[in-house]
Amino acid sequence: MLRVRDLTCGYGRSAVVHGIDLDVGADEVVAVMGHNGAGKTTLLRAIVGLLPAMGGTVAFDGADVTGRPANKRVKAGMAYVPQGQQCFAHLTAGENLRLVADGRKRGKALIDAQLDLFPALRGLLGRQAGLLSGGQRQQLAIARALITEPRLLILDEPTEGIQPNVVAEIEATVVDLARRGGLSVLLVEQHLGFALQAASRYCVLRSGRIASAGDTGGAAEARVREAMSI
């Protein structure tokens, strides 16, 4: 599904991420971890096309998309939920969803499907998004992304600043979506329990390079903690 090879990217002339190799298979959840400043968000922004690659390649569904702009990658089947529960704060929750669904053949059905995934949003459709809690805004942001019917969902710190019960709901939803088939997930997360439970494989970034990578079973937590403590 996603194949990243020797990817280097950053801002201006300064590289932040150096020579990253990363794969996300069909119906797979892969977690990227690391401390603040490790390059996680920079990596995601380059994968989705918001930052140009300084070197290396990004391939999606067998096609080289390294030179394609973000909108073309979204049309190809990527969806990106950036850090910070981003939404249109002055619009209601329902208007946020309809803004993405309008013009799509199955628009109403797509909204209904997301409300089934996040039933707490049903009672909040008439409320301004800016007045929702952090957890509610994050659920809304993920629901908006899923309305585009992506094949790869890219989530940047979806549990940041969110109450534990909502973290559990988002974790269960991410795992369920991947198990249903037709959707892969690339997850940046500092909450180790969530990341290792949701993902089948992980990598740890340190100073823009991969410090550790592997399956999430067995002694993965110890390996992750060791890589992040060096």
PDB file of C-alpha atoms in Angstrom:
ATOM      1  CA  MET A   1       0.000   0.000   0.000  1.00  0.00           C
ATOM      2  CA  LEU A   2       2.581   2.594   1.141  1.00  0.00           C
ATOM      3  CA  ARG A   3       6.270   2.189   0.381  1.00  0.00           C
ATOM      4  CA  VAL A   4       8.735   4.860   1.505  1.00  0.00           C
ATOM      5  CA  ARG A   5      12.367   4.486   0.526  1.00  0.00           C
ATOM      6  CA  ASP A   6      15.378   6.539   1.638  1.00  0.00           C
ATOM      7  CA  LEU A   7      13.134   9.547   2.290  1.00  0.00           C
ATOM      8  CA  THR A   8      14.843  12.764   3.351  1.00  0.00           C
ATOM      9  CA  CYS A   9      12.782  15.881   4.014  1.00  0.00           C
ATOM     10  CA  GLY A  10      12.691  19.035   6.076  1.00  0.00           C
ATOM     11  CA  TYR A  11      12.224  22.783   5.867  1.00  0.00           C
ATOM     12  CA  GLY A  12      14.138  25.105   3.577  1.00  0.00           C
ATOM     13  CA  ARG A  13      17.614  23.646   3.243  1.00  0.00           C
ATOM     14  CA  SER A  14      17.531  21.941   6.635  1.00  0.00           C
ATOM     15  CA  ALA A  15      16.808  18.218   6.592  1.00  0.00           C
ATOM     16  CA  VAL A  16      14.831  16.941   9.589  1.00  0.00           C
ATOM     17  CA  VAL A  17      14.174  13.369   8.443  1.00  0.00           C
ATOM     18  CA  HIS A  18      17.078  11.388   7.016  1.00  0.00           C
ATOM     19  CA  GLY A  19      16.891   8.312   4.784  1.00  0.00           C
ATOM     20  CA  ILE A  20      13.698   6.734   6.151  1.00  0.00           C
ATOM     21  CA  ASP A  21      12.417   3.374   4.886  1.00  0.00           C
ATOM     22  CA  LEU A  22       8.817   2.611   5.876  1.00  0.00           C
ATOM     23  CA  ASP A  23       6.112   0.237   4.631  1.00  0.00           C
ATOM     24  CA  VAL A  24       2.414   0.011   5.439  1.00  0.00           C
ATOM     25  CA  GLY A  25       0.693  -3.038   4.006  1.00  0.00           C
ATOM     26  CA  ALA A  26      -2.938  -3.507   3.033  1.00  0.00           C
ATOM     27  CA  ASP A  27      -5.275  -3.479   6.061  1.00  0.00           C
ATOM     28  CA  GLU A  28      -2.306  -2.902   8.374  1.00  0.00           C
ATOM     29  CA  VAL A  29      -1.769  -0.450  11.232  1.00  0.00           C
ATOM     30  CA  VAL A  30       1.798   0.818  11.623  1.00  0.00           C
ATOM     31  CA  ALA A  31       2.860   3.111  14.472  1.00  0.00           C
ATOM     32  CA  VAL A  32       5.621   5.721  14.370  1.00  0.00           C
ATOM     33  CA  MET A  33       6.883   6.771  17.793  1.00  0.00           C
ATOM     34  CA  GLY A  34       9.521   9.084  19.209  1.00  0.00           C
ATOM     35  CA  HIS A  35       9.975  12.110  21.427  1.00  0.00           C
ATOM     36  CA  ASN A  36       8.950  15.633  20.433  1.00  0.00           C
ATOM     37  CA  GLY A  37      11.270  16.920  17.741  1.00  0.00           C
ATOM     38  CA  ALA A  38      12.179  13.451  16.459  1.00  0.00           C
ATOM     39  CA  GLY A  39      10.727  14.203  13.004  1.00  0.00           C
ATOM     40  CA  LYS A  40       7.450  12.306  13.181  1.00  0.00           C
ATOM     41  CA  THR A  41       5.148  15.069  11.912  1.00  0.00           C
ATOM     42  CA  THR A  42       7.688  16.101   9.274  1.00  0.00           C
ATOM     43  CA  LEU A  43       7.693  12.519   7.992  1.00  0.00           C
ATOM     44  CA  LEU A  44       3.887  12.436   7.743  1.00  0.00           C
ATOM     45  CA  ARG A  45       3.746  15.797   5.986  1.00  0.00           C
ATOM     46  CA  ALA A  46       6.207  14.553   3.365  1.00  0.00           C
ATOM     47  CA  ILE A  47       4.271  11.318   2.870  1.00  0.00           C
ATOM     48  CA  VAL A  48       0.996  13.167   2.266  1.00  0.00           C
ATOM     49  CA  GLY A  49       2.672  15.774   0.037  1.00  0.00           C
ATOM     50  CA  LEU A  50       2.610  18.861   2.251  1.00  0.00           C
ATOM     51  CA  LEU A  51       6.412  18.928   2.225  1.00  0.00           C
ATOM     52  CA  PRO A  52       8.608  18.162  -0.787  1.00  0.00           C
ATOM     53  CA  ALA A  53      11.053  15.292  -0.581  1.00  0.00           C
ATOM     54  CA  MET A  54      14.712  16.271  -0.579  1.00  0.00           C
ATOM     55  CA  GLY A  55      15.586  12.739  -1.554  1.00  0.00           C
ATOM     56  CA  GLY A  56      14.107   9.274  -1.786  1.00  0.00           C
ATOM     57  CA  THR A  57      10.679   8.138  -2.944  1.00  0.00           C
ATOM     58  CA  VAL A  58       7.099   7.738  -1.755  1.00  0.00           C
ATOM     59  CA  ALA A  59       5.022   5.098  -3.542  1.00  0.00           C
ATOM     60  CA  PHE A  60       1.315   4.556  -2.928  1.00  0.00           C
ATOM     61  CA  ASP A  61      -0.621   1.592  -4.274  1.00  0.00           C
ATOM     62  CA  GLY A  62       2.249   0.785  -6.623  1.00  0.00           C
ATOM     63  CA  ALA A  63       2.559   4.287  -8.105  1.00  0.00           C
ATOM     64  CA  ASP A  64       5.379   6.730  -7.427  1.00  0.00           C
ATOM     65  CA  VAL A  65       3.720   9.816  -5.909  1.00  0.00           C
ATOM     66  CA  THR A  66       6.906  11.580  -4.791  1.00  0.00           C
ATOM     67  CA  GLY A  67       6.309  14.531  -7.097  1.00  0.00           C
ATOM     68  CA  ARG A  68       2.543  14.721  -6.741  1.00  0.00           C
ATOM     69  CA  PRO A  69       0.907  17.535  -4.724  1.00  0.00           C
ATOM     70  CA  ALA A  70      -1.143  16.761  -1.636  1.00  0.00           C
ATOM     71  CA  ASN A  71      -4.529  17.057  -3.379  1.00  0.00           C
ATOM     72  CA  LYS A  72      -3.525  14.402  -5.911  1.00  0.00           C
ATOM     73  CA  ARG A  73      -2.451  12.063  -3.138  1.00  0.00           C
ATOM     74  CA  VAL A  74      -5.770  12.619  -1.365  1.00  0.00           C
ATOM     75  CA  LYS A  75      -7.617  11.793  -4.583  1.00  0.00           C
ATOM     76  CA  ALA A  76      -5.514   8.630  -4.865  1.00  0.00           C
ATOM     77  CA  GLY A  77      -6.776   7.504  -1.464  1.00  0.00           C
ATOM     78  CA  MET A  78      -4.747   9.125   1.326  1.00  0.00           C
ATOM     79  CA  ALA A  79      -6.402  10.973   4.213  1.00  0.00           C
ATOM     80  CA  TYR A  80      -4.456  12.993   6.769  1.00  0.00           C
ATOM     81  CA  VAL A  81      -5.675  13.994  10.233  1.00  0.00           C
ATOM     82  CA  PRO A  82      -3.087  16.465  11.572  1.00  0.00           C
ATOM     83  CA  GLN A  83      -2.185  16.976  15.195  1.00  0.00           C
ATOM     84  CA  GLY A  84      -4.448  19.183  17.294  1.00  0.00           C
ATOM     85  CA  GLN A  85      -8.075  18.081  16.671  1.00  0.00           C
ATOM     86  CA  GLN A  86      -8.350  20.446  13.708  1.00  0.00           C
ATOM     87  CA  CYS A  87     -11.799  21.393  12.432  1.00  0.00           C
ATOM     88  CA  PHE A  88     -13.715  24.465  11.312  1.00  0.00           C
ATOM     89  CA  ALA A  89     -14.452  25.889  14.753  1.00  0.00           C
ATOM     90  CA  HIS A  90     -17.161  28.356  13.634  1.00  0.00           C
ATOM     91  CA  LEU A  91     -19.178  25.638  11.880  1.00  0.00           C
ATOM     92  CA  THR A  92     -21.318  23.071  13.651  1.00  0.00           C
ATOM     93  CA  ALA A  93     -20.198  19.460  13.851  1.00  0.00           C
ATOM     94  CA  GLY A  94     -22.830  18.550  11.264  1.00  0.00           C
ATOM     95  CA  GLU A  95     -21.672  21.304   8.919  1.00  0.00           C
ATOM     96  CA  ASN A  96     -18.077  20.060   9.240  1.00  0.00           C
ATOM     97  CA  LEU A  97     -19.205  16.625   8.078  1.00  0.00           C
ATOM     98  CA  ARG A  98     -21.448  17.913   5.294  1.00  0.00           C
ATOM     99  CA  LEU A  99     -18.675  20.145   3.982  1.00  0.00           C
ATOM    100  CA  VAL A 100     -16.716  17.006   3.067  1.00  0.00           C
ATOM    101  CA  ALA A 101     -19.720  14.868   2.092  1.00  0.00           C
ATOM    102  CA  ASP A 102     -21.421  17.372  -0.225  1.00  0.00           C
ATOM    103  CA  GLY A 103     -21.016  16.447  -3.864  1.00  0.00           C
ATOM    104  CA  ARG A 104     -20.265  12.801  -3.123  1.00  0.00           C
ATOM    105  CA  LYS A 105     -22.701  10.236  -4.498  1.00  0.00           C
ATOM    106  CA  ARG A 106     -23.052   8.526  -1.124  1.00  0.00           C
ATOM    107  CA  GLY A 107     -22.678  11.661   0.966  1.00  0.00           C
ATOM    108  CA  LYS A 108     -25.481  11.067   3.472  1.00  0.00           C
ATOM    109  CA  ALA A 109     -24.667   7.369   3.786  1.00  0.00           C
ATOM    110  CA  LEU A 110     -21.010   8.232   4.424  1.00  0.00           C
ATOM    111  CA  ILE A 111     -21.984  10.637   7.208  1.00  0.00           C
ATOM    112  CA  ASP A 112     -24.296   8.025   8.737  1.00  0.00           C
ATOM    113  CA  ALA A 113     -21.473   5.455   8.631  1.00  0.00           C
ATOM    114  CA  GLN A 114     -19.160   7.758  10.577  1.00  0.00           C
ATOM    115  CA  LEU A 115     -21.864   8.511  13.128  1.00  0.00           C
ATOM    116  CA  ASP A 116     -22.184   4.761  13.634  1.00  0.00           C
ATOM    117  CA  LEU A 117     -18.438   4.661  14.321  1.00  0.00           C
ATOM    118  CA  PHE A 118     -18.581   7.663  16.662  1.00  0.00           C
ATOM    119  CA  PRO A 119     -22.129   7.610  18.109  1.00  0.00           C
ATOM    120  CA  ALA A 120     -21.285  10.370  20.595  1.00  0.00           C
ATOM    121  CA  LEU A 121     -21.282  12.815  17.664  1.00  0.00           C
ATOM    122  CA  ARG A 122     -24.971  12.223  16.905  1.00  0.00           C
ATOM    123  CA  GLY A 123     -26.080  14.449  19.745  1.00  0.00           C
ATOM    124  CA  LEU A 124     -23.538  17.136  18.876  1.00  0.00           C
ATOM    125  CA  LEU A 125     -24.317  17.807  15.214  1.00  0.00           C
ATOM    126  CA  GLY A 126     -25.908  21.182  15.950  1.00  0.00           C
ATOM    127  CA  ARG A 127     -23.131  22.379  18.250  1.00  0.00           C
ATOM    128  CA  GLN A 128     -20.290  24.606  17.041  1.00  0.00           C
ATOM    129  CA  ALA A 129     -17.156  22.517  16.639  1.00  0.00           C
ATOM    130  CA  GLY A 130     -15.135  25.059  18.582  1.00  0.00           C
ATOM    131  CA  LEU A 131     -17.280  24.360  21.649  1.00  0.00           C
ATOM    132  CA  LEU A 132     -16.659  20.605  21.619  1.00  0.00           C
ATOM    133  CA  SER A 133     -14.219  18.917  23.965  1.00  0.00           C
ATOM    134  CA  GLY A 134     -10.823  17.849  22.654  1.00  0.00           C
ATOM    135  CA  GLY A 135     -11.937  14.241  22.395  1.00  0.00           C
ATOM    136  CA  GLN A 136     -15.116  15.172  20.549  1.00  0.00           C
ATOM    137  CA  ARG A 137     -13.174  17.348  18.095  1.00  0.00           C
ATOM    138  CA  GLN A 138     -10.740  14.514  17.453  1.00  0.00           C
ATOM    139  CA  GLN A 139     -13.573  12.110  16.723  1.00  0.00           C
ATOM    140  CA  LEU A 140     -15.043  14.713  14.377  1.00  0.00           C
ATOM    141  CA  ALA A 141     -11.704  15.182  12.614  1.00  0.00           C
ATOM    142  CA  ILE A 142     -11.313  11.431  12.051  1.00  0.00           C
ATOM    143  CA  ALA A 143     -14.931  11.125  10.884  1.00  0.00           C
ATOM    144  CA  ARG A 144     -14.376  13.930   8.346  1.00  0.00           C
ATOM    145  CA  ALA A 145     -11.307  12.153   6.989  1.00  0.00           C
ATOM    146  CA  LEU A 146     -13.146   8.832   6.684  1.00  0.00           C
ATOM    147  CA  ILE A 147     -15.920  10.425   4.627  1.00  0.00           C
ATOM    148  CA  THR A 148     -13.371  10.704   1.787  1.00  0.00           C
ATOM    149  CA  GLU A 149     -13.267   6.865   1.749  1.00  0.00           C
ATOM    150  CA  PRO A 150      -9.485   6.641   2.010  1.00  0.00           C
ATOM    151  CA  ARG A 151      -7.401   3.518   1.648  1.00  0.00           C
ATOM    152  CA  LEU A 152      -4.670   4.958   3.873  1.00  0.00           C
ATOM    153  CA  LEU A 153      -5.590   6.956   6.984  1.00  0.00           C
ATOM    154  CA  ILE A 154      -2.688   8.973   8.428  1.00  0.00           C
ATOM    155  CA  LEU A 155      -3.182  10.050  12.042  1.00  0.00           C
ATOM    156  CA  ASP A 156      -0.836  12.443  13.848  1.00  0.00           C
ATOM    157  CA  GLU A 157      -1.045  12.164  17.651  1.00  0.00           C
ATOM    158  CA  PRO A 158      -4.796  11.349  17.772  1.00  0.00           C
ATOM    159  CA  THR A 159      -4.777  10.910  21.570  1.00  0.00           C
ATOM    160  CA  GLU A 160      -2.929  14.105  22.497  1.00  0.00           C
ATOM    161  CA  GLY A 161      -4.758  15.978  25.249  1.00  0.00           C
ATOM    162  CA  ILE A 162      -7.734  13.606  25.226  1.00  0.00           C
ATOM    163  CA  GLN A 163      -9.444  12.007  28.205  1.00  0.00           C
ATOM    164  CA  PRO A 164      -8.669   8.280  28.730  1.00  0.00           C
ATOM    165  CA  ASN A 165     -12.160   6.973  27.926  1.00  0.00           C
ATOM    166  CA  VAL A 166     -12.080   8.667  24.497  1.00  0.00           C
ATOM    167  CA  VAL A 167      -8.551   7.345  23.885  1.00  0.00           C
ATOM    168  CA  ALA A 168      -9.958   3.836  24.369  1.00  0.00           C
ATOM    169  CA  GLU A 169     -12.813   4.553  21.936  1.00  0.00           C
ATOM    170  CA  ILE A 170     -10.454   5.874  19.253  1.00  0.00           C
ATOM    171  CA  GLU A 171      -8.120   2.898  19.729  1.00  0.00           C
ATOM    172  CA  ALA A 172     -10.997   0.446  19.337  1.00  0.00           C
ATOM    173  CA  THR A 173     -12.234   2.273  16.234  1.00  0.00           C
ATOM    174  CA  VAL A 174      -8.809   2.290  14.563  1.00  0.00           C
ATOM    175  CA  VAL A 175      -8.334  -1.433  15.199  1.00  0.00           C
ATOM    176  CA  ASP A 176     -11.866  -2.230  14.014  1.00  0.00           C
ATOM    177  CA  LEU A 177     -11.454  -0.233  10.799  1.00  0.00           C
ATOM    178  CA  ALA A 178      -8.262  -2.060   9.877  1.00  0.00           C
ATOM    179  CA  ARG A 179      -9.792  -5.460  10.660  1.00  0.00           C
ATOM    180  CA  ARG A 180     -12.792  -4.754   8.428  1.00  0.00           C
ATOM    181  CA  GLY A 181     -10.447  -4.528   5.440  1.00  0.00           C
ATOM    182  CA  GLY A 182      -9.969  -1.866   2.806  1.00  0.00           C
ATOM    183  CA  LEU A 183      -8.150   0.601   5.060  1.00  0.00           C
ATOM    184  CA  SER A 184      -4.561   0.871   6.233  1.00  0.00           C
ATOM    185  CA  VAL A 185      -3.489   3.204   9.049  1.00  0.00           C
ATOM    186  CA  LEU A 186      -0.219   5.049   9.636  1.00  0.00           C
ATOM    187  CA  LEU A 187      -0.283   6.270  13.210  1.00  0.00           C
ATOM    188  CA  VAL A 188       2.054   8.729  14.929  1.00  0.00           C
ATOM    189  CA  GLU A 189       1.589   8.333  18.658  1.00  0.00           C
ATOM    190  CA  GLN A 190       3.463   8.931  21.926  1.00  0.00           C
ATOM    191  CA  HIS A 191       0.955   6.934  23.992  1.00  0.00           C
ATOM    192  CA  LEU A 192       2.869   3.628  23.950  1.00  0.00           C
ATOM    193  CA  GLY A 193      -0.002   1.495  25.191  1.00  0.00           C
ATOM    194  CA  PHE A 194      -2.313   2.747  22.461  1.00  0.00           C
ATOM    195  CA  ALA A 195       0.296   2.507  19.700  1.00  0.00           C
ATOM    196  CA  LEU A 196       1.467  -1.008  20.535  1.00  0.00           C
ATOM    197  CA  GLN A 197      -2.090  -2.278  21.002  1.00  0.00           C
ATOM    198  CA  ALA A 198      -3.428  -0.792  17.767  1.00  0.00           C
ATOM    199  CA  ALA A 199      -0.462  -1.487  15.470  1.00  0.00           C
ATOM    200  CA  SER A 200       1.047  -4.694  14.150  1.00  0.00           C
ATOM    201  CA  ARG A 201       4.423  -3.050  13.488  1.00  0.00           C
ATOM    202  CA  TYR A 202       6.246   0.009  14.789  1.00  0.00           C
ATOM    203  CA  CYS A 203       9.255   2.213  14.235  1.00  0.00           C
ATOM    204  CA  VAL A 204      10.896   4.680  16.601  1.00  0.00           C
ATOM    205  CA  LEU A 205      12.389   7.891  15.253  1.00  0.00           C
ATOM    206  CA  ARG A 206      15.283   9.612  16.982  1.00  0.00           C
ATOM    207  CA  SER A 207      16.821  12.757  15.488  1.00  0.00           C
ATOM    208  CA  GLY A 208      15.070  12.035  12.205  1.00  0.00           C
ATOM    209  CA  ARG A 209      16.390   8.502  11.812  1.00  0.00           C
ATOM    210  CA  ILE A 210      14.939   5.085  12.638  1.00  0.00           C
ATOM    211  CA  ALA A 211      16.336   3.934  15.978  1.00  0.00           C
ATOM    212  CA  SER A 212      14.250   0.759  16.262  1.00  0.00           C
ATOM    213  CA  ALA A 213      11.629  -1.083  14.209  1.00  0.00           C
ATOM    214  CA  GLY A 214       9.796  -4.377  14.333  1.00  0.00           C
ATOM    215  CA  ASP A 215       6.620  -6.207  15.270  1.00  0.00           C
ATOM    216  CA  THR A 216       4.602  -5.011  18.263  1.00  0.00           C
ATOM    217  CA  GLY A 217       4.412  -8.420  19.917  1.00  0.00           C
ATOM    218  CA  GLY A 218       6.723  -9.942  22.498  1.00  0.00           C
ATOM    219  CA  ALA A 219       9.208  -7.534  24.047  1.00  0.00           C
ATOM    220  CA  ALA A 220       8.310  -4.639  21.757  1.00  0.00           C
ATOM    221  CA  GLU A 221       7.558  -2.246  24.604  1.00  0.00           C
ATOM    222  CA  ALA A 222      10.997  -2.798  26.122  1.00  0.00           C
ATOM    223  CA  ARG A 223      12.649  -2.251  22.743  1.00  0.00           C
ATOM    224  CA  VAL A 224      10.655   0.939  22.184  1.00  0.00           C
ATOM    225  CA  ARG A 225      11.481   2.321  25.615  1.00  0.00           C
ATOM    226  CA  GLU A 226      15.153   1.525  25.146  1.00  0.00           C
ATOM    227  CA  ALA A 227      15.227   3.225  21.729  1.00  0.00           C
ATOM    228  CA  MET A 228      13.511   6.312  23.107  1.00  0.00           C
ATOM    229  CA  SER A 229      15.804   6.528  26.141  1.00  0.00           C
ATOM    230  CA  ILE A 230      19.126   6.469  24.262  1.00  0.00           C
TER     231      ILE A 230
END
